CSV table of C-alpha atoms in Angstrom, one decimal:
chain,number,residue,atom,x,y,z
J,1,ASN,CA,93.1,85.1,130.6
J,2,ALA,CA,95.4,88.0,130.3
J,3,GLY,CA,95.1,88.5,126.6
J,4,VAL,CA,98.2,90.3,125.1
J,5,THR,CA,100.8,91.5,127.5
J,6,GLN,CA,103.9,93.6,126.7
J,7,THR,CA,107.0,94.5,128.6
J,8,PRO,CA,108.4,96.9,129.5
J,9,LYS,CA,105.8,99.7,129.7
J,10,PHE,CA,108.4,102.4,129.2
J,11,ARG,CA,112.1,102.6,128.3
J,12,ILE,CA,114.7,105.2,127.5
J,13,LEU,CA,117.5,104.2,125.2
J,14,LYS,CA,120.7,105.9,124.1
J,15,ILE,CA,121.4,106.1,120.4
J,16,GLY,CA,123.1,102.9,119.2
J,17,GLN,CA,121.9,100.7,122.1
J,18,SER,CA,119.8,97.6,121.5
J,19,MET,CA,116.8,96.2,123.2
J,20,THR,CA,114.1,93.6,122.9
J,21,LEU,CA,110.4,94.4,123.4
J,22,GLN,CA,108.5,91.4,124.7
J,23,CYS,CA,105.0,90.3,123.7
J,24,THR,CA,103.1,87.3,124.9
J,25,GLN,CA,99.5,86.2,124.2
J,26,ASP,CA,97.6,83.5,126.0
J,27,MET,CA,94.7,83.1,123.5
J,28,ASN,CA,96.5,80.5,121.3
J,29,HIS,CA,96.3,82.8,118.4
J,30,ASN,CA,98.3,81.9,115.3
J,31,TYR,CA,98.8,85.4,114.0
J,32,MET,CA,100.8,88.1,115.8
J,33,TYR,CA,101.7,91.6,114.8
J,34,TRP,CA,104.0,94.5,115.8
J,35,TYR,CA,102.9,98.1,115.1
J,36,ARG,CA,104.4,101.5,115.9
J,37,GLN,CA,102.5,104.7,116.6
J,38,ASP,CA,104.1,108.1,116.3
J,39,PRO,CA,102.4,111.1,118.0
J,40,GLY,CA,99.1,112.1,116.5
J,41,MET,CA,99.3,109.4,113.9
J,42,GLY,CA,97.7,106.0,113.2
J,43,LEU,CA,99.5,102.7,113.7
J,44,LYS,CA,101.9,101.3,111.1
J,45,LEU,CA,102.7,97.6,110.8
J,46,ILE,CA,106.3,96.7,111.4
J,47,TYR,CA,106.3,92.9,111.2
J,48,TYR,CA,103.9,90.1,111.5
J,49,SER,CA,103.9,86.3,112.0
J,50,VAL,CA,101.4,83.7,110.8
J,51,GLY,CA,102.7,81.0,113.2
J,52,ALA,CA,105.8,79.7,115.0
J,53,GLY,CA,108.8,80.0,112.8
J,54,ILE,CA,107.2,82.2,110.2
J,55,THR,CA,107.5,85.9,110.0
J,56,ASP,CA,107.2,88.6,107.3
J,57,LYS,CA,107.8,92.3,106.9
J,58,GLY,CA,105.1,94.9,107.2
J,59,GLU,CA,105.0,98.5,106.1
J,60,VAL,CA,108.0,99.8,108.1
J,61,PRO,CA,110.4,97.0,109.0
J,62,ASN,CA,113.7,98.8,108.7
J,63,GLY,CA,115.7,98.9,111.9
J,64,TYR,CA,113.8,96.0,113.5
J,65,ASN,CA,114.0,92.2,113.7
J,66,VAL,CA,111.6,89.6,115.0
J,67,SER,CA,111.5,85.9,115.8
J,68,ARG,CA,108.7,83.5,116.6
J,69,SER,CA,109.9,80.4,118.3
J,70,THR,CA,106.6,79.6,120.2
J,71,THR,CA,102.9,80.4,119.5
J,72,GLU,CA,102.8,82.6,122.6
J,73,ASP,CA,105.8,84.9,122.2
J,74,PHE,CA,106.7,87.4,119.5
J,75,PRO,CA,109.6,89.6,120.6
J,76,LEU,CA,110.7,92.7,118.6
J,77,ARG,CA,114.4,93.5,118.5
J,78,LEU,CA,116.0,96.9,118.0
J,79,GLU,CA,119.7,96.5,117.2
J,80,LEU,CA,121.0,100.1,116.8
J,81,ALA,CA,118.5,102.5,118.3
J,82,ALA,CA,117.9,105.8,116.5
J,83,PRO,CA,115.9,108.8,117.5
J,84,SER,CA,113.5,108.0,114.6
J,85,GLN,CA,112.5,104.9,116.6
J,86,THR,CA,111.0,107.0,119.4
J,87,SER,CA,107.4,105.8,119.4
J,88,VAL,CA,104.8,103.7,121.1
J,89,TYR,CA,104.9,100.1,120.1
J,90,PHE,CA,101.9,97.8,120.1
J,91,CYS,CA,101.7,94.1,119.8
J,92,ALA,CA,98.5,92.4,118.6
J,93,SER,CA,97.2,88.9,117.9
J,94,SER,CA,94.4,87.3,116.0
J,95,LEU,CA,93.1,83.8,115.7
J,96,LEU,CA,92.7,83.9,111.9
J,97,ILE,CA,93.9,86.2,109.2
J,98,GLY,CA,91.6,89.1,108.6
J,99,GLU,CA,89.8,88.6,111.9
J,100,THR,CA,89.6,90.9,115.0
J,101,GLN,CA,93.0,91.9,116.3
J,102,TYR,CA,93.6,92.1,120.1
J,103,PHE,CA,96.1,94.6,121.2
J,104,GLY,CA,98.4,94.9,124.1
J,105,PRO,CA,98.8,98.0,126.3
J,106,GLY,CA,101.9,99.2,124.4
J,107,THR,CA,105.5,100.0,125.2
J,108,ARG,CA,106.6,103.7,125.1
J,109,LEU,CA,110.2,104.0,123.8
J,110,LEU,CA,112.3,107.1,123.9
J,111,VAL,CA,115.6,107.2,122.1
J,112,LEU,CA,118.0,110.0,123.1
P,1,ASP,CA,94.6,100.6,98.1
P,2,ALA,CA,91.2,101.8,99.1
P,3,LYS,CA,91.4,104.6,101.7
P,4,THR,CA,89.1,106.2,104.2
P,5,THR,CA,88.5,109.8,105.1
P,6,GLN,CA,87.3,110.8,108.6
P,7,PRO,CA,86.9,114.2,110.4
P,8,ASN,CA,89.8,115.0,112.6
P,9,SER,CA,87.6,115.6,115.7
P,10,MET,CA,84.1,115.6,116.9
P,11,GLU,CA,82.4,116.6,120.1
P,12,SER,CA,79.3,115.1,121.9
P,13,ASN,CA,77.4,115.6,125.0
P,14,GLU,CA,77.1,112.8,127.5
P,15,GLU,CA,74.1,110.5,127.0
P,16,GLU,CA,73.4,111.8,123.6
P,17,PRO,CA,73.8,109.7,120.4
P,18,VAL,CA,77.0,110.2,118.3
P,19,HIS,CA,77.3,109.6,114.6
P,20,LEU,CA,80.9,109.2,113.4
P,21,PRO,CA,81.2,109.4,109.6
P,22,CYS,CA,83.7,107.7,107.3
P,23,ASN,CA,84.0,108.1,103.5
P,24,HIS,CA,85.5,105.3,101.4
P,25,SER,CA,84.6,106.2,97.9
P,26,THR,CA,87.2,103.7,96.3
P,27,ILE,CA,86.0,100.7,98.3
P,28,SER,CA,86.0,97.4,96.4
P,29,GLY,CA,83.4,94.7,96.6
P,30,THR,CA,85.5,92.5,98.9
P,31,ASP,CA,86.5,95.2,101.4
P,32,TYR,CA,85.0,94.8,104.9
P,33,ILE,CA,84.5,98.0,106.9
P,34,HIS,CA,86.1,97.8,110.3
P,35,TRP,CA,86.0,100.2,113.2
P,36,TYR,CA,88.5,100.2,116.1
P,37,ARG,CA,88.9,102.7,118.9
P,38,GLN,CA,91.8,103.7,121.0
P,39,LEU,CA,91.2,105.0,124.5
P,40,PRO,CA,93.8,107.3,126.0
P,41,SER,CA,97.1,105.5,126.7
P,42,GLN,CA,95.8,102.1,125.6
P,43,GLY,CA,96.0,99.9,122.5
P,44,PRO,CA,93.2,99.9,120.0
P,45,GLU,CA,90.2,97.8,120.6
P,46,TYR,CA,87.7,96.3,118.1
P,47,VAL,CA,84.3,98.0,117.9
P,48,ILE,CA,82.4,96.5,115.0
P,49,HIS,CA,82.6,95.5,111.3
P,50,GLY,CA,80.4,94.9,108.3
P,51,LEU,CA,80.3,94.3,104.6
P,52,THR,CA,76.9,95.5,103.2
P,53,SER,CA,74.2,95.3,105.8
P,54,ASN,CA,73.9,97.4,108.9
P,55,VAL,CA,75.3,95.8,111.9
P,56,ASN,CA,74.6,96.1,115.7
P,57,ASN,CA,76.4,94.8,118.7
P,58,ARG,CA,76.6,95.7,122.4
P,59,MET,CA,79.0,98.6,121.8
P,60,ALA,CA,77.7,100.3,118.7
P,61,SER,CA,75.8,100.2,115.4
P,62,LEU,CA,77.3,100.4,111.9
P,63,ALA,CA,75.2,102.0,109.1
P,64,ILE,CA,76.5,101.3,105.6
P,65,ALA,CA,75.4,103.4,102.7
P,66,GLU,CA,73.7,101.5,99.9
P,67,ASP,CA,76.5,102.2,97.4
P,68,ARG,CA,79.1,101.4,100.2
P,69,LYS,CA,81.0,104.6,99.6
P,70,SER,CA,80.4,105.8,103.1
P,71,SER,CA,79.5,104.4,106.6
P,72,THR,CA,78.6,105.8,110.0
P,73,LEU,CA,79.5,104.4,113.4
P,74,ILE,CA,76.7,105.1,115.8
P,75,LEU,CA,77.1,105.3,119.6
P,76,HIS,CA,73.6,105.3,120.9
P,77,ARG,CA,74.3,107.0,124.2
P,78,ALA,CA,77.8,108.4,124.6
P,79,THR,CA,79.5,108.1,128.0
P,80,LEU,CA,82.6,109.8,129.2
P,81,ARG,CA,84.3,106.4,128.7
P,82,ASP,CA,83.6,106.6,125.0
P,83,ALA,CA,86.1,109.5,124.6
P,84,ALA,CA,88.7,108.0,122.2
P,85,VAL,CA,90.1,108.1,118.7
P,86,TYR,CA,87.9,106.1,116.4
P,87,TYR,CA,89.5,104.5,113.3
P,88,CYS,CA,87.6,103.4,110.2
P,89,ILE,CA,89.6,100.7,108.3
P,90,LEU,CA,88.9,98.8,105.1
P,91,ARG,CA,90.1,95.2,105.2
P,92,VAL,CA,90.0,92.5,102.5
P,93,PHE,CA,89.1,89.1,104.0
P,94,GLU,CA,91.6,86.9,102.2
P,95,TYR,CA,94.2,84.4,103.2
P,96,ASN,CA,97.3,86.4,102.7
P,97,ASN,CA,96.1,89.8,103.7
P,98,ASN,CA,97.5,91.5,106.8
P,99,ASP,CA,96.9,94.9,105.7
P,100,MET,CA,95.1,96.8,108.4
P,101,ARG,CA,96.0,100.4,107.7
P,102,PHE,CA,95.2,103.0,110.4
P,103,GLY,CA,94.7,106.6,109.4
P,104,ALA,CA,94.7,109.4,111.9
P,105,GLY,CA,91.1,108.6,112.9
P,106,THR,CA,88.5,110.9,114.6
P,107,ARG,CA,89.1,112.1,118.1
P,108,LEU,CA,85.8,112.1,120.0
P,109,THR,CA,85.4,114.3,123.0
P,110,VAL,CA,82.5,113.7,125.3
P,111,LYS,CA,81.3,116.6,127.4
P,112,PRO,CA,79.5,116.0,130.7
């Protein structure tokens, strides 16, 4: 049982490039989340999903897109990378709404 | 939204108890008090949560004031591995609520 896994661990992007951050969970959780964490700050919710085919915006969704075609996977897409998107991105999942969230190890993204 | 206030940092000696305070004076009757911690270079992990009564688990204890306007996370014997940022979060346990807002938390340093 690996829990929540994220790839890549670290990536450098040039301004305007695009990329997909991968997130997979093997706990059969319905709910999945994407957060970003800027240096010295707490986490902010970008998008979340309540099940396959259903996604919704969080606190800071601009510049990102998500999809949820399976229960296990919840990729986060950056279409036109900007320096303001330099951050650490965490994926999380939970069995039910409001219950304990389990986090992945994070992806560190640097946009230059 | 109800908010929490925590000290920016605290220090402790190894094998001594640690009391991490959290103020939440605008807490509502349906808000649960959750604690997560984030070890260096890792995603957050769940520690404990409660509503009104004090709670204990293998990681920590949570003491909740009678008026619920404050709470204290208690680590009974701090180890070096407990050095982390600790987040106190209020969550409403309801169907549609994904709002887990992280503040800056308390950075705990444990000295050998």
